[in-house]
GROMACS .gro file of C-alpha atoms in nm:
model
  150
    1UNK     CA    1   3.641   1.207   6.771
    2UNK     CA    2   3.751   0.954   6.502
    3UNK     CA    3   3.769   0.607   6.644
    4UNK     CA    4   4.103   0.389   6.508
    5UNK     CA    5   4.057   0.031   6.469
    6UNK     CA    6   4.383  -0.190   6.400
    7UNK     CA    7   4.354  -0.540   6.254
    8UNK     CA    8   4.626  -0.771   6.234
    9UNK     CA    9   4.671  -1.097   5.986
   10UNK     CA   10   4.958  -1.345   5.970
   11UNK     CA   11   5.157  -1.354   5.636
   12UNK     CA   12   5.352  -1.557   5.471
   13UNK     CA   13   5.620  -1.285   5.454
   14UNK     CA   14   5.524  -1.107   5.813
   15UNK     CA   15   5.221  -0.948   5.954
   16UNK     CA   16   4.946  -0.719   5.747
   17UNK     CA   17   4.772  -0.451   5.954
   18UNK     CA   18   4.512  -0.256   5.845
   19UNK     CA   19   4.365   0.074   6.016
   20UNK     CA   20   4.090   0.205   5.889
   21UNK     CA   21   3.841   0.514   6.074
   22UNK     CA   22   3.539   0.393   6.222
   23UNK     CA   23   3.334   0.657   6.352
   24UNK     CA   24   3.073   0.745   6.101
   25UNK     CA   25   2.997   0.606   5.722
   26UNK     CA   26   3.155   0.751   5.407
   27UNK     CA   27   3.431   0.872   5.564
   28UNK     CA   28   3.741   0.800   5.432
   29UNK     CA   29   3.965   0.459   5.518
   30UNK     CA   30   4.349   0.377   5.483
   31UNK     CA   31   4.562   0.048   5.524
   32UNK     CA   32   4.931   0.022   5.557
   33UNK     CA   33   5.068  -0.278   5.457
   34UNK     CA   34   5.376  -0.398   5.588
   35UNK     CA   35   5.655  -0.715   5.649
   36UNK     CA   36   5.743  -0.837   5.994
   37UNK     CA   37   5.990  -0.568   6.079
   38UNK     CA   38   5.834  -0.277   5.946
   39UNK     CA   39   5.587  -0.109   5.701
   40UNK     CA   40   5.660  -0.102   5.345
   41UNK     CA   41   5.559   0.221   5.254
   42UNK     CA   42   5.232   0.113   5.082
   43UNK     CA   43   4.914   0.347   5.157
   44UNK     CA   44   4.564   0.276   5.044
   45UNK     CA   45   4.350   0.509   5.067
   46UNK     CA   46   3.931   0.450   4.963
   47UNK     CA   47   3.780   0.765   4.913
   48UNK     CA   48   3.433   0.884   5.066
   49UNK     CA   49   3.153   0.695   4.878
   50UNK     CA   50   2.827   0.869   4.701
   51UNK     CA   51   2.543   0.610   4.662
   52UNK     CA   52   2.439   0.502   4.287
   53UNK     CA   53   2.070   0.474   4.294
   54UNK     CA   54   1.823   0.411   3.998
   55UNK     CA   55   1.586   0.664   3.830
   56UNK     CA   56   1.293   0.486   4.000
   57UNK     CA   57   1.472   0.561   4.320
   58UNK     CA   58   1.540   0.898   4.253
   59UNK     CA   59   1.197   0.981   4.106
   60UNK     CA   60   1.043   0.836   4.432
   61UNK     CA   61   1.232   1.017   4.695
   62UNK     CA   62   1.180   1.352   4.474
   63UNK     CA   63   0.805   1.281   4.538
   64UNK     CA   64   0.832   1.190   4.917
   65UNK     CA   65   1.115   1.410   5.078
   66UNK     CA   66   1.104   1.782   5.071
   67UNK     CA   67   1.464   1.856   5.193
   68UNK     CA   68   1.620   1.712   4.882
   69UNK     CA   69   1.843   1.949   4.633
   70UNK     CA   70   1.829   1.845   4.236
   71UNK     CA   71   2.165   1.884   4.129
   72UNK     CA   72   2.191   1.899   3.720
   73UNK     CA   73   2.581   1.854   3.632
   74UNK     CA   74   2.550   1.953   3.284
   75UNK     CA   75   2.637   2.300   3.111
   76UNK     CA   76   2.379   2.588   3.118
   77UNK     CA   77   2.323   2.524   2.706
   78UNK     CA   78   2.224   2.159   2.843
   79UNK     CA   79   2.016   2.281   3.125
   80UNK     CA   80   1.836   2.483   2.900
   81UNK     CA   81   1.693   2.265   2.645
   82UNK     CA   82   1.549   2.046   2.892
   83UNK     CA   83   1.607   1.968   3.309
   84UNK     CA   84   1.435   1.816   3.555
   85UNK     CA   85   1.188   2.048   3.739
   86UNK     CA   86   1.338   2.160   3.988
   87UNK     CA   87   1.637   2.130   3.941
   88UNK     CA   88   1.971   2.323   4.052
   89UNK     CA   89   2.248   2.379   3.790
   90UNK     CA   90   2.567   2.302   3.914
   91UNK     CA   91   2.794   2.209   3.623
   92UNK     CA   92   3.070   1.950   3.764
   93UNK     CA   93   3.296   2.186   3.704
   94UNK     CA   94   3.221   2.455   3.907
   95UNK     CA   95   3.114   2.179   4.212
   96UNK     CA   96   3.384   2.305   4.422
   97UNK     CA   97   3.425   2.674   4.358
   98UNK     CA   98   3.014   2.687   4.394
   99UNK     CA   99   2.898   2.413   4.604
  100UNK     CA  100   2.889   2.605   4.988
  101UNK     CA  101   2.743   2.862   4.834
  102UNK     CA  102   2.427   2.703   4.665
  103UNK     CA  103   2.401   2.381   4.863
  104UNK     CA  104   2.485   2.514   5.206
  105UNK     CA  105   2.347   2.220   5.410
  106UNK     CA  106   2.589   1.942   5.429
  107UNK     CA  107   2.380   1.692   5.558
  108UNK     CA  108   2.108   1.792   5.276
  109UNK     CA  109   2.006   1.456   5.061
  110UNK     CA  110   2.183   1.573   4.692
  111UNK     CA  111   2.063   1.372   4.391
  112UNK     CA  112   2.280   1.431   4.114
  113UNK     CA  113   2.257   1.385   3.733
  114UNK     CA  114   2.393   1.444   3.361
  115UNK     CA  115   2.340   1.420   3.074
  116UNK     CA  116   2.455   1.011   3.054
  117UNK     CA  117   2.613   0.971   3.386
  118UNK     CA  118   2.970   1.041   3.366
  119UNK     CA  119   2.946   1.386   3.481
  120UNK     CA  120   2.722   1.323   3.773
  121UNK     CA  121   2.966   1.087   3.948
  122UNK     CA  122   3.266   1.338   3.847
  123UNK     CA  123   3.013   1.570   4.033
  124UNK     CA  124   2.906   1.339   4.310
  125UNK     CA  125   3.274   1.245   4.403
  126UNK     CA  126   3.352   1.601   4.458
  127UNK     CA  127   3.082   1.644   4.674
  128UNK     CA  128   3.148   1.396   4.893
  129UNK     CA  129   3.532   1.512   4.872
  130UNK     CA  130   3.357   1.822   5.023
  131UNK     CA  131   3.235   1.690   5.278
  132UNK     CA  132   2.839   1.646   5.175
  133UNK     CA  133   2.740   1.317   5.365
  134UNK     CA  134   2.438   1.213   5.178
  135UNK     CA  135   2.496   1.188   4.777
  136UNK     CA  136   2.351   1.007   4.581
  137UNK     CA  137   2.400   0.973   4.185
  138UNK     CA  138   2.144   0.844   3.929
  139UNK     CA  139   2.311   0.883   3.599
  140UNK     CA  140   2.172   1.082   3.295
  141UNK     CA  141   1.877   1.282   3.150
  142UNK     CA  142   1.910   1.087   2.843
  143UNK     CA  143   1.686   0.756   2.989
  144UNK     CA  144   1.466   0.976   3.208
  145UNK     CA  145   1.116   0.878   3.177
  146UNK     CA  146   0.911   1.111   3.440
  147UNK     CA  147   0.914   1.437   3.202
  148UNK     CA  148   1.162   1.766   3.224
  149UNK     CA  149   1.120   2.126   3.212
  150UNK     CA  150   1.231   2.431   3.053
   0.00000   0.00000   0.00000
C-alpha cells in the first residue's frame, strides 16, 4: 500500500502543503497548493520518470545483462535499413496498443531508441505511463558507434 507523506511550509499568504506518494520510485507525485483557509484548486502532477542514459551506458549493459529488451521506436522502413542487433521493433506509436503483448515483463530493464531521440522518449514516457518500472532511453541510431544489423 501507497504510503502518503504531507509537508507543510509557512507562506506569506497562508500555508503550502505538499503530498506526494512515497512507497516505491517512479511512481507518480502530486502537490496541492493552497492559502490559509483552503486549497486553491492548483494540482501538480510529475509524471513517472524513464532514466536518460548514454550510448556507452547502453552498449555496456547490452553486453553484461541478459534480461534486457532492445526496444527500436522507429518505423519498420527505418528498422529495416539498419537496427541494432537485437533489437525489438516497437514503433512509438503502437507502444500502447502492443507493449503487454511483446514486452510482457514489467519489471524487464527496456532500453529504448530512435532514430535521433525524440521518438524514444515519446516511447519511453508511455512505457512508464504503462506501468514498466525500469526504462531507460538513450537517444538515436544516428550517433551509434558499436555497429547495427539488417
Amino acid at each position: 500500500m501507497d504510503r502518503i507523506r504531507t509537508f507543510l511550509f509557512p507562506a506569506a499568504i497562508g500555508v503550502l502543503a505538499l503530498s506526494c506518494t512515497a512507497c516505491r520510485p517512479k511512481t507518480e507525485s502530486s502537490a496541492v497548493i493552497g492559502g490559509a483557509d483552503a486549497p486553491t484548486g492548483i494540482f501538480v502532477s510529475v509524471a513517472p520518470a524513464y532514466s536518460v542514459i548514454s550510448q556507452e551506458e547502453a552498449k555496456a549493459l547490452m553486453d553484461s545483462e541478459e534480461n534486457i529488451a532492445i526496444v527500436d521506436a522507429r518505423d519498420r522502413s527505418e528498422y529495416e535499413q539498419g537496427h541494432i542487433p537485437g533489437a525489438l521493433l516497437l514503433p512509438y506509436t503502437e507502444v500502447e496498443s502492443k507493449a503487454a503483448e511483446l514486452l510482457p515483463d514489467k519489471e524487464q530493464c527496456i532500453l529504448v531508441y530512435c532514430r535521433s531521440g525524440r521518438r524514444s522518449k515519446l516511447a519511453a514516457e508511455t512505457l512508464v505511463k504503462l506501468g514498466y518500472t525500469d526504462v531507460r532511453e538513450f537517444g538515436g541510431i544516428t550517433t551509434w558507434p558499436y555497429g547495427t544489423e539488417k
